[in-house]
Short mmCIF file of C-alpha atoms and ligand atoms in Angstrom, two decimals:
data_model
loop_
_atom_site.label_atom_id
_atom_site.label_comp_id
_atom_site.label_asym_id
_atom_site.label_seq_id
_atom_site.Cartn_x
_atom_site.Cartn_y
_atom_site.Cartn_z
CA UNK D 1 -30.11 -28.16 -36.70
CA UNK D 2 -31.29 -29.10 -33.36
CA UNK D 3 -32.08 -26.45 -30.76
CA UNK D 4 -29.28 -26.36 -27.42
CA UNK D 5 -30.36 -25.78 -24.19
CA UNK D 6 -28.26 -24.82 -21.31
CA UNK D 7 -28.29 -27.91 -18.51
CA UNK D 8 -30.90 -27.07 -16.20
CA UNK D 9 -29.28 -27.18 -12.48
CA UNK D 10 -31.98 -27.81 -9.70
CA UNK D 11 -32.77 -26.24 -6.99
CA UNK D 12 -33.43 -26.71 -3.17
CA UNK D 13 -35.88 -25.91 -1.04
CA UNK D 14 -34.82 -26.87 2.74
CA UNK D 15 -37.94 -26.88 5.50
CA UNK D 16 -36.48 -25.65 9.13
CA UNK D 17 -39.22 -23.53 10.30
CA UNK D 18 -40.59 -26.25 12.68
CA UNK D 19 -40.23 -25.99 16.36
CA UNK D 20 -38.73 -29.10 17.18
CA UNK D 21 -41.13 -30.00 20.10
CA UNK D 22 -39.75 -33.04 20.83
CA UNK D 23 -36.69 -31.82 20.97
CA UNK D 24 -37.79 -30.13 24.27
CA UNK D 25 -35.34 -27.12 23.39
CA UNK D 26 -35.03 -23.52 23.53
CA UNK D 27 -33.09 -23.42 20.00
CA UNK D 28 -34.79 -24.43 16.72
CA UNK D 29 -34.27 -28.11 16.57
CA UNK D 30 -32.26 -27.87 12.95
CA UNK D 31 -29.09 -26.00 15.33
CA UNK D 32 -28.73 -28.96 16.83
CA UNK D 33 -24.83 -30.12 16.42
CA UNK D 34 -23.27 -33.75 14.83
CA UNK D 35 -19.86 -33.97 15.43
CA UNK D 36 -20.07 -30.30 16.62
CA UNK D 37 -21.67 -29.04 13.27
CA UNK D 38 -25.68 -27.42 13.20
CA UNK D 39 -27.31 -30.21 11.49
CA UNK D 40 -28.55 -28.30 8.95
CA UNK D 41 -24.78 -26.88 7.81
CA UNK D 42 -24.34 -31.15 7.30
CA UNK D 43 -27.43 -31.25 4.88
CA UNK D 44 -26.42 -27.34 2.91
CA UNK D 45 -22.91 -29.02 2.46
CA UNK D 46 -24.28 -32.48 1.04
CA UNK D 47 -27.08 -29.98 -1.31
CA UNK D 48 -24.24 -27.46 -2.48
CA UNK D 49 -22.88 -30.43 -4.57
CA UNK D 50 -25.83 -30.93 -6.46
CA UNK D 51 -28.26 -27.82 -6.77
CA UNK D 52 -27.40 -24.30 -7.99
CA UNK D 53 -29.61 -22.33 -5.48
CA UNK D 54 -30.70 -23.54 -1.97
CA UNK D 55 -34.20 -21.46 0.01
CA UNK D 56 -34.26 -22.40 3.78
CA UNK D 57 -37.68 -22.10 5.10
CA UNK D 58 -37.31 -20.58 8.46
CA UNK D 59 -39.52 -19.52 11.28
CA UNK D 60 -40.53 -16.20 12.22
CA UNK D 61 -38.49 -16.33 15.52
CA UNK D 62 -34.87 -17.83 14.70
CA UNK D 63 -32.43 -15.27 14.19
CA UNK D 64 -29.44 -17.64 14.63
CA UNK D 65 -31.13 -19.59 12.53
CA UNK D 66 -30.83 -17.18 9.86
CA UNK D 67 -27.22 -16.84 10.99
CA UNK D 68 -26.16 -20.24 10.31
CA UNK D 69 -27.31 -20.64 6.98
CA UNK D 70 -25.95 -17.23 5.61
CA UNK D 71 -25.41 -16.54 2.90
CA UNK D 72 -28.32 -18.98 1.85
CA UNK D 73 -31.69 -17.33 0.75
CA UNK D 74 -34.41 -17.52 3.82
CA UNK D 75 -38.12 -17.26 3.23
CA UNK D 76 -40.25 -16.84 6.47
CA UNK D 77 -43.09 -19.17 7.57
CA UNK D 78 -44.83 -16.71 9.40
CA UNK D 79 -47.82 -19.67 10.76
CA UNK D 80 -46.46 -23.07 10.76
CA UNK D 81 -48.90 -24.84 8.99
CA UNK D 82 -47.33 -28.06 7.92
CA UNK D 83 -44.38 -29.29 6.01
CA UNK D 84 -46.78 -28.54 2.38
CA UNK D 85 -47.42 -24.74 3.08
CA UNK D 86 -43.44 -24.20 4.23
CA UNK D 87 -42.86 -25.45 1.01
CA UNK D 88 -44.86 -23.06 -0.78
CA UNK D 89 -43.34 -20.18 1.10
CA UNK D 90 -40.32 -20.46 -1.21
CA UNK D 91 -42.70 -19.74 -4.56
CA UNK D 92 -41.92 -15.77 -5.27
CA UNK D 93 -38.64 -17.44 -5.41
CA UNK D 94 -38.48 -20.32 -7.15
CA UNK D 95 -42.05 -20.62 -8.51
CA UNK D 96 -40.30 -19.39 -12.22
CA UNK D 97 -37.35 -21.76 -11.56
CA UNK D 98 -36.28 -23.70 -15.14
CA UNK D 99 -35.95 -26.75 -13.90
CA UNK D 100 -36.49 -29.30 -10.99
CA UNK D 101 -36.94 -28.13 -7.10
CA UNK D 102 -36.19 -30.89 -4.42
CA UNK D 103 -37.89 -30.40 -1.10
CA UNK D 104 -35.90 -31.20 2.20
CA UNK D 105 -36.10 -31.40 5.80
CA UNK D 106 -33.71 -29.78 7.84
CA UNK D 107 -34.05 -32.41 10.47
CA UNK D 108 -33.03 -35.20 7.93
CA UNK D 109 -29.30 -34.15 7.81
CA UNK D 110 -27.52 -36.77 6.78
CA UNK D 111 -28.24 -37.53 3.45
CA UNK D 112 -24.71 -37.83 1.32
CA UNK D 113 -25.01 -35.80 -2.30
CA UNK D 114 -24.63 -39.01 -4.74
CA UNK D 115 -28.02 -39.88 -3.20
CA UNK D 116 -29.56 -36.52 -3.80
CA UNK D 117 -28.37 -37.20 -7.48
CA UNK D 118 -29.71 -40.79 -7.60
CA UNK D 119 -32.61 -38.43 -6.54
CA UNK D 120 -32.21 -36.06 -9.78
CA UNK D 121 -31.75 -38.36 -11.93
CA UNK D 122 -34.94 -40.71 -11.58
CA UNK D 123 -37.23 -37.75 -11.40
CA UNK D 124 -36.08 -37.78 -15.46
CA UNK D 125 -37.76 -40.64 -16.07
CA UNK D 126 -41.13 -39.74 -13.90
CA UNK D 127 -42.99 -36.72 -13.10
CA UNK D 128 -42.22 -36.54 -9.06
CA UNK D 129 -39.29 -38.89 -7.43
CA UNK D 130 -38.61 -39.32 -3.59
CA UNK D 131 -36.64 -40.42 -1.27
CA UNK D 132 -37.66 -43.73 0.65
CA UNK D 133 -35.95 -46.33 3.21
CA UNK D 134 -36.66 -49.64 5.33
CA UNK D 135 -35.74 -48.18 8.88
CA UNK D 136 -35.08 -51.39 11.29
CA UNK D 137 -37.78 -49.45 13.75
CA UNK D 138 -40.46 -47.38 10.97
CA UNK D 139 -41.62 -45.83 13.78
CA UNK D 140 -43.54 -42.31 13.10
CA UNK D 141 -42.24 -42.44 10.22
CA UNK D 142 -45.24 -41.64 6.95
CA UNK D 143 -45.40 -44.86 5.16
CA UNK D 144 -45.35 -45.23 1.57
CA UNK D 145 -48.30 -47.24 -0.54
CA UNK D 146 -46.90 -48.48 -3.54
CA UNK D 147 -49.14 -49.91 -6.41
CA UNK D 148 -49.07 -52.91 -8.93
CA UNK D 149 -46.38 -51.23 -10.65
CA UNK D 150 -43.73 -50.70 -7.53
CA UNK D 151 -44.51 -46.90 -8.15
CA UNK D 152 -45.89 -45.20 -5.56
CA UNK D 153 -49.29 -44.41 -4.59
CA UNK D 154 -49.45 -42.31 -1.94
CA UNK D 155 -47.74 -41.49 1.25
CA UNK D 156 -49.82 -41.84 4.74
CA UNK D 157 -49.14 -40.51 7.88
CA UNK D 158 -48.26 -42.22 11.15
CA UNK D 159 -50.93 -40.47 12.71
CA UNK D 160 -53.83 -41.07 9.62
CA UNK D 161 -52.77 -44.55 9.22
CA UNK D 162 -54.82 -47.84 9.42
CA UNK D 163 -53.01 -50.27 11.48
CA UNK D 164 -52.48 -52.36 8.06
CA UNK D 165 -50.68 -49.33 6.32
CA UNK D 166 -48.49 -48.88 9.57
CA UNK D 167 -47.04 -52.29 8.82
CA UNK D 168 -45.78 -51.24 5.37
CA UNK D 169 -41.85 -51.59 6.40
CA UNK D 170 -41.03 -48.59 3.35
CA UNK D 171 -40.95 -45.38 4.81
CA UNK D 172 -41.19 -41.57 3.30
CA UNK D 173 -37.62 -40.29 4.23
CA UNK D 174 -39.24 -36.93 3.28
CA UNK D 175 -37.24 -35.60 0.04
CA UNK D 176 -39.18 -35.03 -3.11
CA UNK D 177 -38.29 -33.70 -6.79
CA UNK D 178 -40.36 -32.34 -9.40
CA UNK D 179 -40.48 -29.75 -12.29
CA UNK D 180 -40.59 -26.54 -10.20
CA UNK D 181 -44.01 -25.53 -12.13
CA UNK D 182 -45.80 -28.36 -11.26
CA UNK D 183 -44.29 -28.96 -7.60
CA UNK D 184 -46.03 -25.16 -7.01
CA UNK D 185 -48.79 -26.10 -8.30
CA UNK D 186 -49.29 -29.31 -6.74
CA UNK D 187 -48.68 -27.48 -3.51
CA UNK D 188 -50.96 -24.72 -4.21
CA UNK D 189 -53.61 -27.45 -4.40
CA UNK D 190 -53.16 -29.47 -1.13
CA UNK D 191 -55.93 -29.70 1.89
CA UNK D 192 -55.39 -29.66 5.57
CA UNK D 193 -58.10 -32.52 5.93
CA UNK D 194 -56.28 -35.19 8.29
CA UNK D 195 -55.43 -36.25 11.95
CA UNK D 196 -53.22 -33.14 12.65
CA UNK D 197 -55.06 -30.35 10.48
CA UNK D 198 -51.94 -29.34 8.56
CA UNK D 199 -50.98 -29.18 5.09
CA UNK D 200 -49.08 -32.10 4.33
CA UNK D 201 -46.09 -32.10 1.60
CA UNK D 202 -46.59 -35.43 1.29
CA UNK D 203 -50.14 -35.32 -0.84
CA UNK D 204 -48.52 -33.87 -3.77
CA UNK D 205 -48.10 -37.07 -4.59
CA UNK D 206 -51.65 -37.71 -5.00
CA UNK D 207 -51.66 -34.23 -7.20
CA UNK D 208 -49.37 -35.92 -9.32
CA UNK D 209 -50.81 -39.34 -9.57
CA UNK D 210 -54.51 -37.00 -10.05
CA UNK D 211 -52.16 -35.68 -13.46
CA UNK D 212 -51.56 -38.64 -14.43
CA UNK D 213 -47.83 -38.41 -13.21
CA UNK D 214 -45.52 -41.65 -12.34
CA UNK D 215 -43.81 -41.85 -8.68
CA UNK D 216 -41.33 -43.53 -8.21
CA UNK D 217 -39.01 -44.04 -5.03
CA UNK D 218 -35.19 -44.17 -4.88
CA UNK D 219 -34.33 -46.18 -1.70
CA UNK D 220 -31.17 -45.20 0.21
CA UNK D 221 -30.04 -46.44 3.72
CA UNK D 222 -31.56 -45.58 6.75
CA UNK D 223 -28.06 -44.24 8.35
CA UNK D 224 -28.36 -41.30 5.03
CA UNK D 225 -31.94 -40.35 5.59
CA UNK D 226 -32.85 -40.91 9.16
CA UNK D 227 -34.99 -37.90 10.96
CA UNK D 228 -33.78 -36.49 13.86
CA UNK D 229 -37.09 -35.13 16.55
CA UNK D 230 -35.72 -36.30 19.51
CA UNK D 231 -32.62 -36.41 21.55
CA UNK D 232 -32.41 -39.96 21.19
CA UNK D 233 -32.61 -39.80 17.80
CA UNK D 234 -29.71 -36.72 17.70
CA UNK D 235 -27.41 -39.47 19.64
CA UNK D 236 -28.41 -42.26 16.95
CA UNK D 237 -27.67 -39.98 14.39
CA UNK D 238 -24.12 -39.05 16.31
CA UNK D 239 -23.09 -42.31 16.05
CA UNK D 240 -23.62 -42.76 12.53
CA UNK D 241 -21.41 -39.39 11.87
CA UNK D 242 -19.14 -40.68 14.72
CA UNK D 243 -18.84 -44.05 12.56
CA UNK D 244 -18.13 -42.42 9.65
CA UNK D 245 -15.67 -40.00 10.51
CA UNK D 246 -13.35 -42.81 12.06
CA UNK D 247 -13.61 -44.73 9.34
CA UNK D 248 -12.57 -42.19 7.01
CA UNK D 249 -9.64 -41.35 9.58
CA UNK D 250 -8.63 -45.26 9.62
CA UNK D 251 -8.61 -44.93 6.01
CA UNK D 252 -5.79 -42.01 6.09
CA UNK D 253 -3.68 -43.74 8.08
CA UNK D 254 -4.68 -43.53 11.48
CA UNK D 255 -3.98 -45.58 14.04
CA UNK D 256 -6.78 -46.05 16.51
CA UNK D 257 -6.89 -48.55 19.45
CA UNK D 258 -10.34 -48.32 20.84
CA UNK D 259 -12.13 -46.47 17.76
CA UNK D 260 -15.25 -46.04 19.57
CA UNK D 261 -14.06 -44.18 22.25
CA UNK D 262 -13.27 -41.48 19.86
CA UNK D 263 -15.04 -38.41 19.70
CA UNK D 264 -14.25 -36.63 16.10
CA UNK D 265 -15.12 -32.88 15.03
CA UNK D 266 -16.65 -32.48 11.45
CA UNK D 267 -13.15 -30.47 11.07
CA UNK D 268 -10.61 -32.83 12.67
CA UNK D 269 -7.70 -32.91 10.54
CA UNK D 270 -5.35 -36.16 11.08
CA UNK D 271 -2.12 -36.74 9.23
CA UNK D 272 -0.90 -40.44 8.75
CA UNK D 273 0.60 -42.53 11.43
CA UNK D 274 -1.18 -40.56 13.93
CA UNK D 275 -2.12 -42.94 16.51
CA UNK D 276 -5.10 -42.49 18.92
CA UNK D 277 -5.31 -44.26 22.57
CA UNK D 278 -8.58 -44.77 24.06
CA UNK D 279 -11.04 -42.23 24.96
CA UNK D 280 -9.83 -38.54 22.82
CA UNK D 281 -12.59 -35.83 22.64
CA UNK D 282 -11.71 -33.63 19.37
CA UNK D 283 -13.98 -30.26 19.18
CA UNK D 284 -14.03 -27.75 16.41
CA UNK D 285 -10.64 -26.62 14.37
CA UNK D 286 -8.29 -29.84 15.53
CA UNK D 287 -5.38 -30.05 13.01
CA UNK D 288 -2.66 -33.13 13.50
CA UNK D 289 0.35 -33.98 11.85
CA UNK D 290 1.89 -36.99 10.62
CA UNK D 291 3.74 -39.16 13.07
CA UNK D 292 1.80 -37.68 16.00
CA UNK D 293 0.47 -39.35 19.24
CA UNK D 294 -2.25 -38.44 21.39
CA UNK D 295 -2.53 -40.54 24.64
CA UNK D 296 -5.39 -41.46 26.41
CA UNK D 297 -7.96 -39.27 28.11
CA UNK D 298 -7.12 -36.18 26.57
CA UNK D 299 -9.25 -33.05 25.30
CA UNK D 300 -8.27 -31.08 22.21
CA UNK D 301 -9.56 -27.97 20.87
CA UNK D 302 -8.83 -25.33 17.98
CA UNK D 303 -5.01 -26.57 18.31
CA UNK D 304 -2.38 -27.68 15.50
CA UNK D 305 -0.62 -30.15 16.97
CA UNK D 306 2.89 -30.51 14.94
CA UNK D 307 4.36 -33.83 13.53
CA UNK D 308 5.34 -36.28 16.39
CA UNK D 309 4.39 -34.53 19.01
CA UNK D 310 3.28 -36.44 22.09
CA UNK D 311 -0.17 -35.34 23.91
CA UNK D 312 -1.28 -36.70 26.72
CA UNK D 313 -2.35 -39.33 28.59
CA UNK D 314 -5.13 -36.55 30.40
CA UNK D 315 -3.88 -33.36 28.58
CA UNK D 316 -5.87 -30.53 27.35
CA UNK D 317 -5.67 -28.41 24.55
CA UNK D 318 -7.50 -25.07 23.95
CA UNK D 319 -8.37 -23.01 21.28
CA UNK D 320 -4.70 -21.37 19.71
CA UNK D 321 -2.06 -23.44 21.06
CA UNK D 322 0.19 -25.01 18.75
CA UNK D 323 2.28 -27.82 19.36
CA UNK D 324 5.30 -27.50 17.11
CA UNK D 325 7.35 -30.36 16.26
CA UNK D 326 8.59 -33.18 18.49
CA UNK D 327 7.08 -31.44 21.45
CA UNK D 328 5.60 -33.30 24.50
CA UNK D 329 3.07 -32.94 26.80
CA UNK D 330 1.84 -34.75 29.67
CA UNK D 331 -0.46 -36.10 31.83
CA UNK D 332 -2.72 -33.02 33.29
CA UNK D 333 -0.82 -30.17 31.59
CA UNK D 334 -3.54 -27.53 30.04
CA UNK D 335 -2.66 -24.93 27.32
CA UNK D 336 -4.12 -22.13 26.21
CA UNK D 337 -3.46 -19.74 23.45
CA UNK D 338 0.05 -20.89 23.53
CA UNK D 339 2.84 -21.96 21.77
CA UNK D 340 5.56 -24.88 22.56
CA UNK D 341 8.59 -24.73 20.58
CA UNK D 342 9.87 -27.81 19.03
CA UNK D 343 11.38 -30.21 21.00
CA UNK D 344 9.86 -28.61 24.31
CA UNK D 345 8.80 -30.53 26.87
CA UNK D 346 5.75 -29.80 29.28
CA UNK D 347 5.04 -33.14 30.79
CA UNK D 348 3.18 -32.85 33.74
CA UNK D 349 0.47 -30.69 35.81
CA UNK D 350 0.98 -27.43 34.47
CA UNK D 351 -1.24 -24.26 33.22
CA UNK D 352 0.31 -22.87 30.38
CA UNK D 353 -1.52 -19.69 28.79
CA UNK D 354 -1.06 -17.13 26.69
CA UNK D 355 2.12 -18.11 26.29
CA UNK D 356 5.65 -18.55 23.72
CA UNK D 357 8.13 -21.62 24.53
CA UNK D 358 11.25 -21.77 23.06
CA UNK D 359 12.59 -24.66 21.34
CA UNK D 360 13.73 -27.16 23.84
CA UNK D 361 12.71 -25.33 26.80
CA UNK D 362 11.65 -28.09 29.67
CA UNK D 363 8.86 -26.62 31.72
CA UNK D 364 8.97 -28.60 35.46
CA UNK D 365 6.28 -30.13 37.06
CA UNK D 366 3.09 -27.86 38.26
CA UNK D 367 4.39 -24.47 36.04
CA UNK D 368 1.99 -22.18 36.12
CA UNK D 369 1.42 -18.84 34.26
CA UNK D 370 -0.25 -16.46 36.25
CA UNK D 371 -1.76 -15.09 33.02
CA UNK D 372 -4.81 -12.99 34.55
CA UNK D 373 -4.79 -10.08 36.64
CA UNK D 374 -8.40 -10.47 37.11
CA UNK D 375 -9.22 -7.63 34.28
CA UNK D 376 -6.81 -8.22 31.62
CA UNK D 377 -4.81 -10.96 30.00
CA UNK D 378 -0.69 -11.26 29.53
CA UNK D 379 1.55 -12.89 28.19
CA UNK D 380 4.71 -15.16 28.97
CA UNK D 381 7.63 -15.40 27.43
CA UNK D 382 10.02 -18.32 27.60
CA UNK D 383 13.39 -18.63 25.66
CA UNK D 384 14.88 -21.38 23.79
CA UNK D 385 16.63 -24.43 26.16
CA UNK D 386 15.59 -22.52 29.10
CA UNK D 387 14.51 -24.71 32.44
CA UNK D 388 11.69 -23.65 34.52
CA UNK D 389 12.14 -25.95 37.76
CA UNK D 390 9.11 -27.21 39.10
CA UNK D 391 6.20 -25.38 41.00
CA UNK D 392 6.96 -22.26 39.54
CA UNK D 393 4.65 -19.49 39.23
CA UNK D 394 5.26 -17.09 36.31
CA UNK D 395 3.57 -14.25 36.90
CA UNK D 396 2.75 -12.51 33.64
CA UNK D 397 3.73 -10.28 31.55
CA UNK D 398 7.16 -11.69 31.95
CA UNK D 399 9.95 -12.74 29.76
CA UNK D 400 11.93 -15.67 30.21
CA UNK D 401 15.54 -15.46 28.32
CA UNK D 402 17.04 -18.23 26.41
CA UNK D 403 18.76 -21.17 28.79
CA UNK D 404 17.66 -19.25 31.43
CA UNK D 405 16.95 -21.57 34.46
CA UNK D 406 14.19 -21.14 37.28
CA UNK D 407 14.72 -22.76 40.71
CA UNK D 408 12.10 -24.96 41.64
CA UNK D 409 9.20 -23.22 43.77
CA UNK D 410 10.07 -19.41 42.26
CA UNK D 411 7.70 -16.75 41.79
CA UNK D 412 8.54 -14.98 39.10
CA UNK D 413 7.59 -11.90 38.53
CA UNK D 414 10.53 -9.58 36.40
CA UNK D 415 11.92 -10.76 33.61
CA UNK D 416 15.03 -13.27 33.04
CA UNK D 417 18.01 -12.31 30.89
CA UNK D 418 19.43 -14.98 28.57
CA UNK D 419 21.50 -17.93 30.04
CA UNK D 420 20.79 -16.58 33.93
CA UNK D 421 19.65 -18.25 37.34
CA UNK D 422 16.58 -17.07 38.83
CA UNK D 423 15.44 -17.93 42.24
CA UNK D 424 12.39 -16.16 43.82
CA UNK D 425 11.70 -18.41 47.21
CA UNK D 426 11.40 -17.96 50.79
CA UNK D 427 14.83 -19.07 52.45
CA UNK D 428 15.00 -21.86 54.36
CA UNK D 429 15.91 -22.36 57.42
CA UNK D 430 17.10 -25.11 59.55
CA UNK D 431 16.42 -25.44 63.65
CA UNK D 432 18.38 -27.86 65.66
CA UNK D 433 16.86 -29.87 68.05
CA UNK D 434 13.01 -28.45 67.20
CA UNK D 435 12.10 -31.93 65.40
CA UNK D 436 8.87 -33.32 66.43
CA UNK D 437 8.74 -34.62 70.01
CA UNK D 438 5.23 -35.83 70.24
CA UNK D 439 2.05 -34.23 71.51
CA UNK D 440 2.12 -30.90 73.39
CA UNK D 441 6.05 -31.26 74.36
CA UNK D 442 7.21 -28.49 72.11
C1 UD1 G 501 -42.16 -35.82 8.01
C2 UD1 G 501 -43.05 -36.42 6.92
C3 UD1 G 501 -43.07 -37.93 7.07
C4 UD1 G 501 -41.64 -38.46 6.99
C5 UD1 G 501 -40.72 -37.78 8.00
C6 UD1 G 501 -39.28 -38.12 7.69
C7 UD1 G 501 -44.83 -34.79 6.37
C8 UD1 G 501 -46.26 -34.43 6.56
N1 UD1 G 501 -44.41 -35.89 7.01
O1 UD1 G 501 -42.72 -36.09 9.28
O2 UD1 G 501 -43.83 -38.52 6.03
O3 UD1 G 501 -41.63 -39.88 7.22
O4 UD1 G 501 -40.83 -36.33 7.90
O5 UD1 G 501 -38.39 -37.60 8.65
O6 UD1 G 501 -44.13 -34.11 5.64
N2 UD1 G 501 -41.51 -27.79 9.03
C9 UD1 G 501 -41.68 -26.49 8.66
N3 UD1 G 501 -42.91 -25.91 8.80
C10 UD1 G 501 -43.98 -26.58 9.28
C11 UD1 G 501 -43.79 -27.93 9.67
C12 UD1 G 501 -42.57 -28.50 9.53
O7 UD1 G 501 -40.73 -25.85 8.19
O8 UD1 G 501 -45.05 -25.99 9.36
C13 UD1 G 501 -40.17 -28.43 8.87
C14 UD1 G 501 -39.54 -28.84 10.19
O9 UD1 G 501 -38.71 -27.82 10.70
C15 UD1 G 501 -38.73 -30.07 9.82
C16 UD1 G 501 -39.42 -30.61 8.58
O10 UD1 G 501 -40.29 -29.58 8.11
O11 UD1 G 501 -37.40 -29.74 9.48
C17 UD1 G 501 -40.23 -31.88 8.87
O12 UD1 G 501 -41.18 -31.62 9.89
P1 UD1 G 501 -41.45 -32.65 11.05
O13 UD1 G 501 -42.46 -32.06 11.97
O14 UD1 G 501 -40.18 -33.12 11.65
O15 UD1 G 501 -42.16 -33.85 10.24
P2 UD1 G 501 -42.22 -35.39 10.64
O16 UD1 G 501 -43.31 -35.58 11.64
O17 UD1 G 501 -40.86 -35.85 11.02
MG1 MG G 502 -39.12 -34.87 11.37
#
């Protein structure tokens, strides 16, 4: 009878405690958004499909750091010594790991998980397996020697490299995978004798080799395992999760007439036959419906916007304001925290916050709620079918009734029974003979 063993799931070790110089930031470079996401949340979703436990290497300094990657385990790298001793900071907790521990960079976020399981499952066949690409522009990038075989020899350093091992077009994207016993002790053995005077992750592969190990590299495209140490290289990287997003959101039925004008969210939710004008900017917690529009130029955040509604051209939407069915709104019309009944209509230069709309209700031309008294915030109230004529001013809190209508140029500042005329305006009056006569003959 042959002996069963449970399936051994790997683990993860992700490096982050770097500084990011070139990033020229105060926040550790691995916080850093694509498509308004840290870029390390991108790489912890991609490694939560594939390994069973996931160490982040952090800095001594980075608080939010530790924030962002909660409820992940942290190690500290109290002196950053190179991308070989952050590494071994994770060993009191996964130096006993059964199994295999990858090694990532935190600043290589864009790696999809069926090529961190490519990664798994070549290390079966060899005693160390990494990641490895042909970047159009190598760069900085370490380059990887390869031998007779096509396995690899060793990886060199930009900065250590002879000018004939700089023109080796295969490039370490920096993700490794070995038996968790040997990777420690592989690490454990490592010098600090090169160009920058740091231990280097990158010689365990001469460890292994030294063992007698094979090394082989899985290649994967540059858009997955590009580096990110610069801001150029964030907007590169952008544009890649920019390309992708769209794509999927062309693939679910979306209509889009200038896709690269776009601007997605990680989170953007898009029913089908939604269809997307030119130039839309989408931050965190957008939800559309089917059948929905959004014109050009407009700017939508945290908002659910309600099947066929019309947005836009030049609206804005902010964080809780739901657009319920069928409802409009138009060019420079901002909302805030507020709700517009089905069917309403709020189609041009208006503030709207903090507020309820009926069903139906037409708001007129330059509305505004006058929602802050300077300390405090309140809210309006405005009834089904009701009619708020243009240039009105509602000064909050204030209620609204159902088919209520406003006169045009009201300020409004009690409240509005049900199905009643409000007017709230200077009177006007009318002079005879005082028309304009020309310069100083008043
Ligand atoms: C590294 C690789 C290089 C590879 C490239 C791919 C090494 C020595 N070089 O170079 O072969 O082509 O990535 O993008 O590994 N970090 C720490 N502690 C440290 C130093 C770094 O946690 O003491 C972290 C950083 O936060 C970063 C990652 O390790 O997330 C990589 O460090 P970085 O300085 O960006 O290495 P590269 O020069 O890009
Ligand atoms: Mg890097």
């Amino acid at each position: 009878m042959g002996v069963t063993t449970a399936p051994m799931i790997p683990a993860a070790i992700i490096l982050a405690a770097g500084l990011g110089t070139r990033m020229r930031s105060a926040q550790p470079k691995v916080l850093h958004a694509l498509a308004g996401r840290p870029m390390i949340r991108h790489l912890i979703g991609a490694c939560e499909n594939v390994f069973g436990r996931i160490v982040v290497v952090v800095g001594p300094d980075m608080p939010a750091l530790e924030d962002t990657v909660a409820p992940r385990e942290v190690v500290v790298q109290r002196e950053r010594l190179g991308t070989g001793h952050a590494a071994l900071q994770a060993a009191p907790l996964l130096g006993g790991h059964q199994g295999d521990v990858a090694v990532l960079y935190g600043d290589n976020p864009l790696i999809s998980a069926a090529t961190l399981q490519a990664l798994v499952a070549a290390r079966q066949s060899a005693g160390l397996a990494l990641l490895a690409m042909r970047p159009a522009d190598p760069a900085r990038y370490g380059r990887v020697v390869l031998d007779e075989k096509s396995e690899v020899a060793r990886i060199v350093e930009w900065a250590d490299a002879t000018a004939e091992e700089r023109a080796i077009g295969l490039c370490n994207a920096g993700v490794i995978c070995a038996p968790a016993q040997d990777l420690f002790r592989w690490l454990g053995a490592i010098g600090n004798n090169n160009a920058k005077r740091e231990y280097y992750l990158t010689d365990v592969i001469q460890q292994a080799r030294a063992e007698g190990k094979r090394v082989v590299a899985v290649e994967a495209p540059e858009a997955e395992l590009r580096g990110i140490n610069s801001r150029a290289e964030l907007a590169q990287a952008e544009a890649e999760v920019q390309r992708g997003l769209r794509e999927a959101a062309m693939a679910g039925g979306v209509t889009m007439l200038a896709p690269d004008t776009v601007h997605f969210c990680h989170d953007t939710k898009l029913g089908a036959d939604v269809v997307l004008e030119p130039n839309i900017f989408f931050g965190p917690g957008v939800s559309v419906e089917d059948g929905v529009t959004i014109r050009a130029f407009s700017h939508l955040e945290g908002c659910m916007v309600k099947r066929g509604a019309v947005i836009g051209p030049y609206a804005r939407l902010r964080p809780g304001s739901v657009i319920e069915p069928h409802a409009h709104v138009g060019n420079f019309v901002e909302l805030k925290a507020t709700t517009l009944g089905a069917g309403a209509k709020a189609n041009h230069l208006s503030y709207l916050g903090d507020a309820t709309i009926g069903a139906g209700a037409n708001i007129g031309a330059g509305t505004i709620t006058c929602n802050y008294d300077g300390v405090a915030k309140h809210r309006t109230e405005i009834g089904e079918g009701a009619f708020i004529g243009s240039d009105t001013a509602l000064v909050a809190p204030v209620k609204i009734g159902a088919r209520a209508l406003v006169a045009a140029g009201s300020v409004i500042t009690q409240d509005v029974p049900d199905d009643a005329l409000a007017i709230a305006r200077g009177r006007q009056s009318v002079k005879p003979g005082r028309g304009f006569k020309g310069k100083g003959k008043r």
